[in-house]
Short mmCIF file of C-alpha atoms and ligand atoms in Angstrom, two decimals:
data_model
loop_
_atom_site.label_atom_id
_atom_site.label_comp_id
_atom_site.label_asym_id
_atom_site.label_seq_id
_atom_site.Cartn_x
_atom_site.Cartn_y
_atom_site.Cartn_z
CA UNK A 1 0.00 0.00 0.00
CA UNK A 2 1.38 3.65 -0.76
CA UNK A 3 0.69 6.25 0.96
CA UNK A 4 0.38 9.90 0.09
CA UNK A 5 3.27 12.68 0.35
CA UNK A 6 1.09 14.42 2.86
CA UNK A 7 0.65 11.17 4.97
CA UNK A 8 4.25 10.10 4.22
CA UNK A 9 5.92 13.30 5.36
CA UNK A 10 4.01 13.53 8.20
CA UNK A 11 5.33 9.83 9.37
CA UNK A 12 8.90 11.15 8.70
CA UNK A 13 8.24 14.05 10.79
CA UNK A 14 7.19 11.70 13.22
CA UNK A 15 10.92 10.39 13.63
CA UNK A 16 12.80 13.82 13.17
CA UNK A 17 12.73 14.20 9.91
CA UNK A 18 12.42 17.87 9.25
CA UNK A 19 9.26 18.55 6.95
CA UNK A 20 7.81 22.11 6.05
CA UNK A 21 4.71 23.44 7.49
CA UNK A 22 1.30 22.75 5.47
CA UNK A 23 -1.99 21.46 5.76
CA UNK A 24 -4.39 19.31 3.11
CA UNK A 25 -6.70 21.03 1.13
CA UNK A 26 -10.20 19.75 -0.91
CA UNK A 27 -11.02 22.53 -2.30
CA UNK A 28 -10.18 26.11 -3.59
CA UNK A 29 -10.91 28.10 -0.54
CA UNK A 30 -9.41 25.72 1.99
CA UNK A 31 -6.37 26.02 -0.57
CA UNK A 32 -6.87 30.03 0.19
CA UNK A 33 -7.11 29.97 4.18
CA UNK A 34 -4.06 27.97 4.00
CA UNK A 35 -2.22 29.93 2.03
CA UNK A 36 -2.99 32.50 4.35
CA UNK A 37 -1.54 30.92 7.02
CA UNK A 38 1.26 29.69 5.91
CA UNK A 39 2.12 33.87 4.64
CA UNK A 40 1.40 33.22 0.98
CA UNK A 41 4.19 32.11 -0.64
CA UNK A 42 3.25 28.27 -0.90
CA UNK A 43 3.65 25.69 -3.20
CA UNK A 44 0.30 23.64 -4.46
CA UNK A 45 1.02 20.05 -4.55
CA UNK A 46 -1.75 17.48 -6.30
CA UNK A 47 -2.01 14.08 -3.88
CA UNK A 48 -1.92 11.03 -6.53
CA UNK A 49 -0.48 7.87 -5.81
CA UNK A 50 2.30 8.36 -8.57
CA UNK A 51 5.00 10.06 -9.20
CA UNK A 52 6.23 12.38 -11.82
CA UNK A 53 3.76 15.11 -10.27
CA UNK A 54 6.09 17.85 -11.06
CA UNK A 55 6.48 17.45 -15.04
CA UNK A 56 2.86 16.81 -15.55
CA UNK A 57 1.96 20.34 -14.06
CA UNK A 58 0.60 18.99 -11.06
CA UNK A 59 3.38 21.11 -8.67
CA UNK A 60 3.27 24.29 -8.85
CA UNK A 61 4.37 27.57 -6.82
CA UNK A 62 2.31 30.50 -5.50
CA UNK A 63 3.34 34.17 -4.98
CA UNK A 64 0.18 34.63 -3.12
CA UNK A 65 -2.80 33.21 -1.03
CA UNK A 66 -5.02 34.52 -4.26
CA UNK A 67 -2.51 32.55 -6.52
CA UNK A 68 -3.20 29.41 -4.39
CA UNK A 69 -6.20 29.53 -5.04
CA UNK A 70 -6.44 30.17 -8.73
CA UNK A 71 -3.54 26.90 -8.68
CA UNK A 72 -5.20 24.81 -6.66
CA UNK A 73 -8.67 25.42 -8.37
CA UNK A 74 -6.62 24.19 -11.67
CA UNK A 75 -5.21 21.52 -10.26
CA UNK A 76 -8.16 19.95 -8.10
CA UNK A 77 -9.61 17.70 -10.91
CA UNK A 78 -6.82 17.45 -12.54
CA UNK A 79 -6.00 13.90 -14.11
CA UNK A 80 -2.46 12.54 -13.65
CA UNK A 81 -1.08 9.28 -15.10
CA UNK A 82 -4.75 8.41 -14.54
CA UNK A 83 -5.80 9.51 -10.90
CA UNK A 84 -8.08 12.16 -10.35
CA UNK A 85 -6.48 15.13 -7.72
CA UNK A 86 -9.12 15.19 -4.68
CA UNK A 87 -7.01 16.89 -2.86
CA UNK A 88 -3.74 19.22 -2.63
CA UNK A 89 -1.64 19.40 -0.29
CA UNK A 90 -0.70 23.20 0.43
CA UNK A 91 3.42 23.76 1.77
CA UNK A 92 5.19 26.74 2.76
CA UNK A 93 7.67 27.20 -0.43
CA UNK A 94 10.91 26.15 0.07
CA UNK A 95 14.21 28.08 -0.85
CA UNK A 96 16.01 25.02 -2.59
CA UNK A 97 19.87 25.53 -2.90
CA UNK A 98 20.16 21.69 -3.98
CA UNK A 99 18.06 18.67 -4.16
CA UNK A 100 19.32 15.39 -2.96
CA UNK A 101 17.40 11.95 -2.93
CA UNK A 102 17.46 9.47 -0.54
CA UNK A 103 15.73 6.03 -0.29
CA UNK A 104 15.23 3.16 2.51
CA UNK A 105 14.88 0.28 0.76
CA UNK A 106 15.68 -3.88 1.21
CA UNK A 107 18.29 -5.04 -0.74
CA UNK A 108 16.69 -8.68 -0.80
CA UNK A 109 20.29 -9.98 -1.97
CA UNK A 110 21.82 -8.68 1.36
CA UNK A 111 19.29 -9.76 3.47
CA UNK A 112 19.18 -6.06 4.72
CA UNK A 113 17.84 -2.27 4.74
CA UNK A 114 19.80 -0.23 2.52
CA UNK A 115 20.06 3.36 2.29
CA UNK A 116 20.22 4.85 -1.13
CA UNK A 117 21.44 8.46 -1.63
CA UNK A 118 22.46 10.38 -4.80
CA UNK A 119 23.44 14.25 -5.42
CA UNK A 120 21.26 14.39 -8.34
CA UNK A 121 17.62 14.20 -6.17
CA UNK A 122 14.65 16.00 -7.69
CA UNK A 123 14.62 13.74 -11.24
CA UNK A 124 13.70 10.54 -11.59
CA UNK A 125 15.78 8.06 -9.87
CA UNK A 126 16.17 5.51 -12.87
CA UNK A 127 16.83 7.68 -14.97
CA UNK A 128 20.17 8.71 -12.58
CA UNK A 129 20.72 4.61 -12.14
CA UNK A 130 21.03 4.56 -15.91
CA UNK A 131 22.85 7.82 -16.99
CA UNK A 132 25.33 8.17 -14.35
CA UNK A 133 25.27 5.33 -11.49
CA UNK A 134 28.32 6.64 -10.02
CA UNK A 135 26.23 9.44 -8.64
CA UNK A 136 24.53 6.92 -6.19
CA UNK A 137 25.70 5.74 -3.25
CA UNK A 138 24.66 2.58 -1.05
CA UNK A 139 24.98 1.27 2.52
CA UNK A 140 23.73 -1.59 4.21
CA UNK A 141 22.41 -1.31 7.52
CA UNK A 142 22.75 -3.89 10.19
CA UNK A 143 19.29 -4.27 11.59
CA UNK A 144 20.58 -5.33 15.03
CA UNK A 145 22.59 -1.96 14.95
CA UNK A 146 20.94 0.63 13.06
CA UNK A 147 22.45 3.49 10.89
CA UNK A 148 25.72 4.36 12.05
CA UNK A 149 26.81 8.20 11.89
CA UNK A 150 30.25 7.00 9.91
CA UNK A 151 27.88 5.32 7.12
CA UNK A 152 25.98 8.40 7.38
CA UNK A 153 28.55 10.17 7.17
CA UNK A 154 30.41 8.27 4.38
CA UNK A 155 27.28 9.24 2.06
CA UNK A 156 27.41 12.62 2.87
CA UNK A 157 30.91 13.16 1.75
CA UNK A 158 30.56 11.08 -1.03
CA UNK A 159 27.54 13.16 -2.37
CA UNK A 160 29.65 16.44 -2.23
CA UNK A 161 27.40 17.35 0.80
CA UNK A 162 29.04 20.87 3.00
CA UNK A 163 31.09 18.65 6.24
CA UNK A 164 28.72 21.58 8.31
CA UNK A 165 25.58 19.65 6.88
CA UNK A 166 26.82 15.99 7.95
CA UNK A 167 25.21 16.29 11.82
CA UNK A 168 21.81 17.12 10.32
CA UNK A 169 22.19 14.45 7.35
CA UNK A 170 22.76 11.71 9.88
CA UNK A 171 19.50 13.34 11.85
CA UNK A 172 17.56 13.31 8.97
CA UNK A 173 18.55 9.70 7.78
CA UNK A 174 18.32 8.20 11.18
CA UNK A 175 14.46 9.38 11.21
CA UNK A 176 13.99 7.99 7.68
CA UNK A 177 15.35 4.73 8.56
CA UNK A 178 13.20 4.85 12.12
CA UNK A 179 10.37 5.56 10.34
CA UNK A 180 10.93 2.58 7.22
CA UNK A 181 11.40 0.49 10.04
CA UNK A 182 8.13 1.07 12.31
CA UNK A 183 5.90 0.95 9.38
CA UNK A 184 7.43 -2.17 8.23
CA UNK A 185 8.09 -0.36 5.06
CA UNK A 186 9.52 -1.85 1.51
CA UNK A 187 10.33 1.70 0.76
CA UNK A 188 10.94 4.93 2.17
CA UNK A 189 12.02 8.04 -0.16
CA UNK A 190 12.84 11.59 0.03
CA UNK A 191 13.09 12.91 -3.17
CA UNK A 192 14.23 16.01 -3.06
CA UNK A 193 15.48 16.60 0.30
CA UNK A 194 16.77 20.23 -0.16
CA UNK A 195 19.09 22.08 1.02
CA UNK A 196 17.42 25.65 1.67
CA UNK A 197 19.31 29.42 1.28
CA UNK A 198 19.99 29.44 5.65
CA UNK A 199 21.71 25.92 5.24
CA UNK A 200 19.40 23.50 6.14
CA UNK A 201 18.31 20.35 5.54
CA UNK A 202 14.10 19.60 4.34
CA UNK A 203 12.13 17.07 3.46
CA UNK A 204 9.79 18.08 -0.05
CA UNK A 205 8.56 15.45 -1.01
CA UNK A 206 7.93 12.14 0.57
CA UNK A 207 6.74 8.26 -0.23
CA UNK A 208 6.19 5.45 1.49
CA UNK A 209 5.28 1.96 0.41
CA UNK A 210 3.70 -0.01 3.54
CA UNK A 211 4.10 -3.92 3.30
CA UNK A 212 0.85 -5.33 2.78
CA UNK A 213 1.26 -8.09 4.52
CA UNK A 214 2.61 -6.19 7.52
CA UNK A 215 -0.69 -4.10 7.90
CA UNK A 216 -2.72 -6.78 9.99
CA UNK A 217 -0.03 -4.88 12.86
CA UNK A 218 -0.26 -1.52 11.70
CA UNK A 219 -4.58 -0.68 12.18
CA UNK A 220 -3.63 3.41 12.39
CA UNK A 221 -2.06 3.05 8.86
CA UNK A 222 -4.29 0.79 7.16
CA UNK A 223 -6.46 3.59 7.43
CA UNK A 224 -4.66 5.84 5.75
CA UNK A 225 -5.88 3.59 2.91
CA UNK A 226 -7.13 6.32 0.23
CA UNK A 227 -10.35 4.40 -1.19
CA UNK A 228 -10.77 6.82 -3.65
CA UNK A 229 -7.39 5.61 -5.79
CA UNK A 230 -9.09 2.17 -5.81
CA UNK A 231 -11.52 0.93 -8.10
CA UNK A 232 -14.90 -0.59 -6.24
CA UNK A 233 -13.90 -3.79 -7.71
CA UNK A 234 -10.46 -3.45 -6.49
CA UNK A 235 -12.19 -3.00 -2.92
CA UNK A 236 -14.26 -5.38 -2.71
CA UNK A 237 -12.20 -7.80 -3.73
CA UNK A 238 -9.65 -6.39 -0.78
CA UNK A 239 -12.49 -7.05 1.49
CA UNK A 240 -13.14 -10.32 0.63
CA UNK A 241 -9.51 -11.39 0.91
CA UNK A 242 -9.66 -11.61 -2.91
CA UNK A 243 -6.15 -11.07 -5.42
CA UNK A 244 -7.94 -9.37 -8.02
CA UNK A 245 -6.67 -7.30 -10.87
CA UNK A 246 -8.53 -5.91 -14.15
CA UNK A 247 -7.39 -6.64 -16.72
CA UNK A 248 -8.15 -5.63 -20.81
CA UNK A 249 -9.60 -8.75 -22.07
CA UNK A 250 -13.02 -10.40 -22.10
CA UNK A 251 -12.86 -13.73 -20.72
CA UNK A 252 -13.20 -13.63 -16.99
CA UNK A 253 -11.34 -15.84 -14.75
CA UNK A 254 -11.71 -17.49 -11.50
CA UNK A 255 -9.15 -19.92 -10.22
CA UNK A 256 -7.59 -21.31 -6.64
CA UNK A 257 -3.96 -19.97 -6.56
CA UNK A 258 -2.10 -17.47 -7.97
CA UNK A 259 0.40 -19.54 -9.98
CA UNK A 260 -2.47 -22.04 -11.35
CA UNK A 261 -4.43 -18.23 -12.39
CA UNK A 262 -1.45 -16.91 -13.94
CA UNK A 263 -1.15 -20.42 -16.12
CA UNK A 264 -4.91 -20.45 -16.87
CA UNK A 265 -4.61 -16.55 -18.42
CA UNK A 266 -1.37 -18.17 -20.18
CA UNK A 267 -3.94 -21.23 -22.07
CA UNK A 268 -6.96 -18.93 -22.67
CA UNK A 269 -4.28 -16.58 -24.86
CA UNK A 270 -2.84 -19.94 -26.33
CA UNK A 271 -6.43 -20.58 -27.51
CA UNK A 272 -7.11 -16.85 -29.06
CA UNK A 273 -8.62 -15.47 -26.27
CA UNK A 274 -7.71 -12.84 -23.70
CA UNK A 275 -8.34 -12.68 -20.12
CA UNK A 276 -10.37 -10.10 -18.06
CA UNK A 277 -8.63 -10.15 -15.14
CA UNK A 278 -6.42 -12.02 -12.21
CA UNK A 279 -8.30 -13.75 -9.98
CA UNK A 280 -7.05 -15.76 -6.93
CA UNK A 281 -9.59 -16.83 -5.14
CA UNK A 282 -7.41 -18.89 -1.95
CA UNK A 283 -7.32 -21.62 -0.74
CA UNK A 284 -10.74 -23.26 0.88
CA UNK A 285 -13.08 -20.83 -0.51
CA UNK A 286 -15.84 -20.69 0.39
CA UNK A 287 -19.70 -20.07 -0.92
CA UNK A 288 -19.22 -16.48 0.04
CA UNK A 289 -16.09 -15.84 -1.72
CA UNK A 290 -17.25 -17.36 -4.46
CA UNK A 291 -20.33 -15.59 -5.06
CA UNK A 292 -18.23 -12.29 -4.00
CA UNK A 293 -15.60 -13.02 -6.47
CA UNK A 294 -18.39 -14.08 -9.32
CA UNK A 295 -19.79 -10.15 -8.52
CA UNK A 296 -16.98 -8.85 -9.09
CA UNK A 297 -16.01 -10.74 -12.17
CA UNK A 298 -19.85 -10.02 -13.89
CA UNK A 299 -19.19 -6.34 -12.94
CA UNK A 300 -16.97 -5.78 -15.78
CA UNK A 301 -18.84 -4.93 -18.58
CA UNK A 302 -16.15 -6.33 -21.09
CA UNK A 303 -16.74 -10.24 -19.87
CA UNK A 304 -18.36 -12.21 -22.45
CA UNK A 305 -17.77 -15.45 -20.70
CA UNK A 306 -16.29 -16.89 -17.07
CA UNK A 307 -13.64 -19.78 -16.82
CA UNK A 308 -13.73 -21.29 -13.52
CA UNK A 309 -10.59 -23.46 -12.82
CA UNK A 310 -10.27 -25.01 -9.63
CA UNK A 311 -8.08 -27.58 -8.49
CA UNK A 312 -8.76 -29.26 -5.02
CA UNK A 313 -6.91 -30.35 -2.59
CA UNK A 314 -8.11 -28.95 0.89
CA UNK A 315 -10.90 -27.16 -1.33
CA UNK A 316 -13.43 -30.09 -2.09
CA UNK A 317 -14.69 -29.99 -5.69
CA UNK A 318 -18.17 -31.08 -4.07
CA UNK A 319 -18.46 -27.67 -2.25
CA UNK A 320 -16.94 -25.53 -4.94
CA UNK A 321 -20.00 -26.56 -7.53
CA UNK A 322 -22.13 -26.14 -4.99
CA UNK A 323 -20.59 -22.81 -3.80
CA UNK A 324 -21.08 -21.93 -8.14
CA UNK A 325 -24.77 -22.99 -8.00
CA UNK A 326 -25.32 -20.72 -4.83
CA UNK A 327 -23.19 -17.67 -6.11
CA UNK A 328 -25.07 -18.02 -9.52
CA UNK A 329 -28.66 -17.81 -7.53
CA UNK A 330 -27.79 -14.23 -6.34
CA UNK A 331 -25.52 -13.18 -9.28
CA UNK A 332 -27.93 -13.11 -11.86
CA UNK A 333 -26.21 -13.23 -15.73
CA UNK A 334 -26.52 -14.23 -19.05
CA UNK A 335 -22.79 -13.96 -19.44
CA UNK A 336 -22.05 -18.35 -20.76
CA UNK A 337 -19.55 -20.14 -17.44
CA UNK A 338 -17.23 -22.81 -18.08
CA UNK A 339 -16.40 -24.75 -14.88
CA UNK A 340 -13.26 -27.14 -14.72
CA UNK A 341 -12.60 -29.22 -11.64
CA UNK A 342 -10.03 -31.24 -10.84
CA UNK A 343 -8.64 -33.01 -7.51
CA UNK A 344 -10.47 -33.79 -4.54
CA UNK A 345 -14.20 -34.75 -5.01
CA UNK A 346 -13.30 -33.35 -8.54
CA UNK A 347 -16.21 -35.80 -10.03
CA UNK A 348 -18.88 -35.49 -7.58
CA UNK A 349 -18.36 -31.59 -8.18
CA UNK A 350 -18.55 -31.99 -12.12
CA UNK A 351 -22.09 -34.20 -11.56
CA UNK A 352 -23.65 -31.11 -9.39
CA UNK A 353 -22.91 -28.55 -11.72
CA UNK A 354 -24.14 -30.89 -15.18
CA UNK A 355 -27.23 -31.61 -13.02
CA UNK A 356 -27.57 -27.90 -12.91
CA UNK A 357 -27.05 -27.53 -16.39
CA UNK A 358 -23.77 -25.80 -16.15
CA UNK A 359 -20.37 -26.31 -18.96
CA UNK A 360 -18.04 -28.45 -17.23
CA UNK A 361 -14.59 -29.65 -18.43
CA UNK A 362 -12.09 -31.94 -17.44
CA UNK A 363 -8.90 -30.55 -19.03
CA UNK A 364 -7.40 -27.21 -19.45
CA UNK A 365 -7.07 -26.74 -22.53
CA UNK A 366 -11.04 -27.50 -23.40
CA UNK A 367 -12.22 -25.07 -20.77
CA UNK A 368 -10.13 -22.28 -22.43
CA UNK A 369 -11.24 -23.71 -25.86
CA UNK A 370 -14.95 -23.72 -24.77
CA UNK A 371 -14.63 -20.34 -23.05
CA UNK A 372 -13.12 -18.72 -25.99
CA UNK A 373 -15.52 -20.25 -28.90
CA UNK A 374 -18.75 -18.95 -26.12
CA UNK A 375 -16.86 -15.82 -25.59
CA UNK A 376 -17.47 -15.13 -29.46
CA UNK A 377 -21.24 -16.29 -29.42
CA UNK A 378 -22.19 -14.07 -26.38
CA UNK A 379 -20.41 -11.09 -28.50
CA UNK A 380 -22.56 -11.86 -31.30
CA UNK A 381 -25.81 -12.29 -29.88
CA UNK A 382 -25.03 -8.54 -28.05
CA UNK A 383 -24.15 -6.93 -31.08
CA UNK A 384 -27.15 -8.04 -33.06
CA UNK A 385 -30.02 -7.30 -30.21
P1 GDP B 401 7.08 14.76 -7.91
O1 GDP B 401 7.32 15.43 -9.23
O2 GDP B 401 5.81 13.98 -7.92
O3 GDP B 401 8.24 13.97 -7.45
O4 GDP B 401 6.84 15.96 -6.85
P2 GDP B 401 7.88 16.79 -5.92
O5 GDP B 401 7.24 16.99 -4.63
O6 GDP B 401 9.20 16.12 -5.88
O7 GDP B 401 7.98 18.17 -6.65
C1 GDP B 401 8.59 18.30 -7.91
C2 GDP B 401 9.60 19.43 -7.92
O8 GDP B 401 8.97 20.64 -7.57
C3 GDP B 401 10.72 19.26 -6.90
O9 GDP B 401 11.77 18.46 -7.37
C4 GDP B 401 11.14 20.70 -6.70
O10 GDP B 401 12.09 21.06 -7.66
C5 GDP B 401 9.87 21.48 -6.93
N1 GDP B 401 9.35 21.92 -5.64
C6 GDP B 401 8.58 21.21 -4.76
N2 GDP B 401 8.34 21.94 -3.66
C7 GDP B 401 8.95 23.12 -3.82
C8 GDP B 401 9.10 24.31 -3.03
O11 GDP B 401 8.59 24.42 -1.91
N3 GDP B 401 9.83 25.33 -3.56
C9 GDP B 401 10.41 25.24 -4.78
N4 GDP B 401 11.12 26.27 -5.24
N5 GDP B 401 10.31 24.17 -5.55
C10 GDP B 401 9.59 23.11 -5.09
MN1 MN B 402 9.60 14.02 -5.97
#
């Protein structure tokens, strides 16, 4: 899960990390009284879960608390890399002298937190790991120890930073790496951190990427969860511990595991077709996930058919169909299903759903096949009522 700069910074904050003053605004006039506040000169920021804000106009500075407000009005609505702007965050202005970046991150391959730091902050980091990778700089940080002011320091010197800047570097990384680590973060990032005109060090920007899996201990920042930069699909899914993601094509697909879904997409484009989506559905589902994941599959508008392929092993085949046959009761469709069992009470599960006059299969390959072929049909009939 990402958070938002205005979320992020505020964690960093949290830890030491110096930040600049400003408040969240949803509209125009809050953008205004904030401005205000904060003595006019500001700079409007657009909250979107991606990055690149800057270059697609959705950054900008303001002279004035009327200027705010003309910027923010612009911006508020705005669509970037696909989000909509709900909301800007409004910053005192900053009197940049330099912009550095630096990153918490795991280097997997060390088995440890790294800290990632590079002279040239403000652009895009990739594009400084493929022009000129001497300009970043890399530590490893013993989690048993922490960040230790000589590594600290090291990267300081090694970035060109002024020797009077080190004590506040190591102060501002130490709160990074604080905060990465209490949020059980897979990424932490400062990008810029400036220095200002009176020699200081401040945090501009901000990201953070929480650890899904990590969130079940973190309730106050699972929370912070922005629902509006998900779809309702996406959600609900979420909520009923359903992997799902949308996808271009138009044969929806349910299947038990994510490796077994990821092969079933890979037969159904073997046999022409394309999938709608990824959908894991876990292991032992249930009636209720079933019919929740069947929802969410119908809701798509570009499905013209649904391949179900489930293999059992603690999931019975037996409760699957009849978890189908209940879903299908209160997920009304005309949208043709293909259903393909296989493993535990694989055949008792195949004789439920023929009974109930549902397409089953007993390979692969003819579930795509069928799914494909009815795919084509359902388009047909559309187009010509
Ligand atoms: P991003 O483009 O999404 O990474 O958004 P940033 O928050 O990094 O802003 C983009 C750029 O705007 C930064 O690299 C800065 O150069 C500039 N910027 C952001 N805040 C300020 C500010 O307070 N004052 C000035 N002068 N420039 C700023
Ligand atoms: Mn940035």
């Amino acid at each position: 899960m990402n958070l938002h700069e205005y979320q992020a910074k505020r964690l960093f904050a949290e830890h030491g990390v110096p930040i600049p003053r400003g408040k969240v605004a949803v509209n125009a006039d809050q953008a205004r009284e904030i401005a205000v506040e904060l003595g006019g000169q500001v700079v409007v920021k657009s909250q979107v879960l991606t990055g690149g804000r800057g270059k697609a106009g959705g950054v900008k500075l303001a002279g004035s608390a009327d200027e705010a407000e003309t910027i923010a009005g612009n911006i508020l609505g705005m669509e970037i890399r696909g989000f909509t702007v709900r909301k800007v965050l409004i910053d005192e202005a900053a009197d940049i002298q330099d912009e550095i970046y630096l990153a918490m991150l795991i280097d997997r391959s060390r088995r440890r937190s790294m800290m990632m730091a590079s002279s040239a902050g403000g652009v895009d980091i990739e594009q400084v790991a493929k022009e000129t990778p001497e300009k970043i700089v890399r530590v490893h940080i013993d989690p048993l120890i922490g960040l230790r002011i000589f590594q600290s320091n090291y990267v300081a010197e090694a970035m060109g930073l002024s020797s009077n800047l080190w004590r506040e570097f190591h102060q501002v990384a130490t709160g990074l790496y604080k905060a990465f680590v209490a949020t059980d973060a897979s990424l932490a990032e400062i990008n810029p951190l400036v220095v200002t005109g009176d020699g200081h060090l401040l945090a501009v920007d901000g990201k953070l990427s929480i650890d899904d899996n990590a969130l079940f201990r973190h309730p106050n920042l699972a929370e912070m969860r922005d629902l509006d930069e998900e779809t309702t699909s996406e959600q609900q899914a979420r909520q009923n511990g359903l992997t799902y993601i949308q996808l271009d094509g138009n044969i929806g697909c349910m299947v038990n595991g994510a490796g077994l879904a990821m092969a079933t997409m890979d037969v159904i484009k073997l046999y022409g077709g394309d999938p709608a989506n990824f959908l894991d559905i876990g292991g032992g589902a249930s009636a209720e996930s079933v019919t929740a994941a069947l929802r969410i599959i119908l809701s798509d508008p570009k499905v013209e058919a649904v391949l179900f392929n489930i293999f059992g092993g603690i999931t019975r085949g037996d409760e699957v169909a009849r978890g189908i046959i209940v879903a299908l009761e209160q997920v009304q469709s005309d949208v043709p299903l293909v259903v393909r069992l296989l493993g535990t009470n694989a055949e008792e599960g195949r004789r439920i759903l023929s009974e109930a006059n549902m397409q089953t299969a007993y390979r692969l390959t003819d579930a795509a096949e069928i799914a494909v072929e009815a795919a084509k049909e359902h388009h047909q009939i559309q187009e010509g009522s």
